[in-house]
Amino acid sequence: MEDNPIETYREFIIEVFNRYSPISEASISLLISMGKIQHLDKGSILLSIGETSRHIHILYQGAIVSYYLNKEGDMYHKNIFLEGNIVGSMVSALKNKPSHFALEVVEKSTLISFDYRKYRELIDSQSDLKNFYISYLEKNWVIDKEKREVEIVLKEAKERYLDFITLHPNIEARIPLQFIASHLGITPTQLSRIRKKIKEKSSNQHM
Amino acid sequence: MEDNPIETYREFIIEVFNRYSPISEASISLLISMGKIQHLDKGSILLSIGETSRHIHILYQGAIVSYYLNKEGDMYHKNIFLEGNIVGSMVSALKNKPSHFALEVVEKSTLISFDYRKYRELIDSQSDLKNFYISYLEKNWVIDKEKREVEIVLKEAKERYLDFITLHPNIEARIPLQFIASHLGITPTQLSRIRKKIKEKSSNQHM
């Protein structure tokens, strides 16, 4: 891990934490004192399957995906992480056990990385960070997970795809389509068909 | 909601909360002072789709399932709740918005019910309950959810079924098979085939 002047990222770190709950300047300084900056190239593996996670990261720039592999080596996608997202294998870090999934850099990334144990101890010791952590768990692990479940049940695949590319313009240039497909709960073939139909429709409209 | 002597359930409530994190007698007494006992018959709807949830419950006895309905009215199963589980539509209660899923009693149940707003205020005001809540979110919403994701990717449906009935003996007499199937991430037809094969195998072995 490279030692970079993390102070440059202070405003960004404040913004990420304050999205969840108000954080004191003192807590931000404590976080900054234990953070490190990492620059990772496209194709880098931030965490391998079977490796025990010792860190948690904030993605400053770039894109990272997580995926499982089944016994046959088929890839099952889990998540897409973009700027401002908190990235890690939380279960592995929490339980100090090998991660079930990998984290792969799919676009050159800059990360602010924290030692997980120290980060968790800091949360336990600072009441504002404890409130941030509760809000983070509720938002990212309860509310957002249900939103995704509901969308898979209630929306057609095409609608989910259109919502996704509207929310994240230019995403198709950044994330390989196989990850976008499984993020939407469909196969890459289904995604190709949806994209083709939309293209045909839009070129007909422009004739 | 019926007013029953909730003190009878004190030991059970202590046990449920202490599974996550140590709770003081004072906090247990505060919880008990705001709890109500409900007895619900099989077939009762604890929460309808579209209804805003105002309560959170601990299931003392019985079984409850949660499910979504898609536009065509097909049922998508979410969870099975058994004794000792915390039951509710947390997203609806947290956001004060209509629930996306229903909660249905599939076996006569006794619940300890709390007003959600008061429960959440109590958590915010008591540090031991705050630690319980963090531990509950980490265990039920982060660790257990990943465990289920991993099992769906790495284990055959038959293996998942056998694990499930080993962990919950007699469950098939309590929960309709359609809910067990979707809990395992398979269709009711796939579940019937698996059960038939296992039965055939076991009757061959006993010949």
Short mmCIF file of C-alpha atoms in Angstrom, two decimals, chain A residues 147 150-168 180 183-186 190-191 194-195 197-198 201, chain B residues 70-72:
data_model
loop_
_atom_site.label_atom_id
_atom_site.label_comp_id
_atom_site.label_asym_id
_atom_site.label_seq_id
_atom_site.Cartn_x
_atom_site.Cartn_y
_atom_site.Cartn_z
CA LYS A 147 -35.13 -2.26 -3.31
CA VAL A 150 -38.50 -5.67 -5.24
CA GLU A 151 -37.24 -4.48 -8.62
CA ILE A 152 -36.42 -8.04 -9.68
CA VAL A 153 -39.96 -9.13 -8.73
CA LEU A 154 -41.94 -6.15 -9.97
CA LYS A 155 -40.10 -4.78 -12.97
CA GLU A 156 -39.46 -6.31 -16.38
CA ALA A 157 -35.79 -6.86 -17.22
CA LYS A 158 -35.97 -4.15 -19.91
CA GLU A 159 -37.32 -1.63 -17.40
CA ARG A 160 -34.55 -2.53 -14.90
CA TYR A 161 -31.95 -2.08 -17.63
CA LEU A 162 -33.31 1.34 -18.68
CA ASP A 163 -33.48 2.50 -15.03
CA PHE A 164 -29.90 1.35 -14.50
CA ILE A 165 -28.41 3.14 -17.52
CA THR A 166 -30.42 6.28 -16.74
CA LEU A 167 -29.11 6.29 -13.16
CA HIS A 168 -25.54 5.58 -14.33
CA ILE A 180 -24.29 -5.51 -15.78
CA HIS A 183 -26.46 -7.11 -11.58
CA LEU A 184 -29.86 -6.89 -13.29
CA GLY A 185 -30.61 -10.54 -12.50
CA ILE A 186 -30.55 -11.69 -16.15
CA GLN A 190 -31.02 -11.74 -22.34
CA LEU A 191 -29.18 -8.43 -21.93
CA ILE A 194 -32.79 -6.21 -24.76
CA ARG A 195 -30.02 -3.89 -25.99
CA LYS A 197 -34.32 -4.37 -29.44
CA ILE A 198 -33.81 -0.90 -27.95
CA LYS A 201 -36.45 0.75 -32.00
CA ASN B 70 -45.69 -9.49 -8.91
CA LYS B 71 -48.04 -7.66 -11.29
CA GLU B 72 -49.59 -10.99 -12.36
#
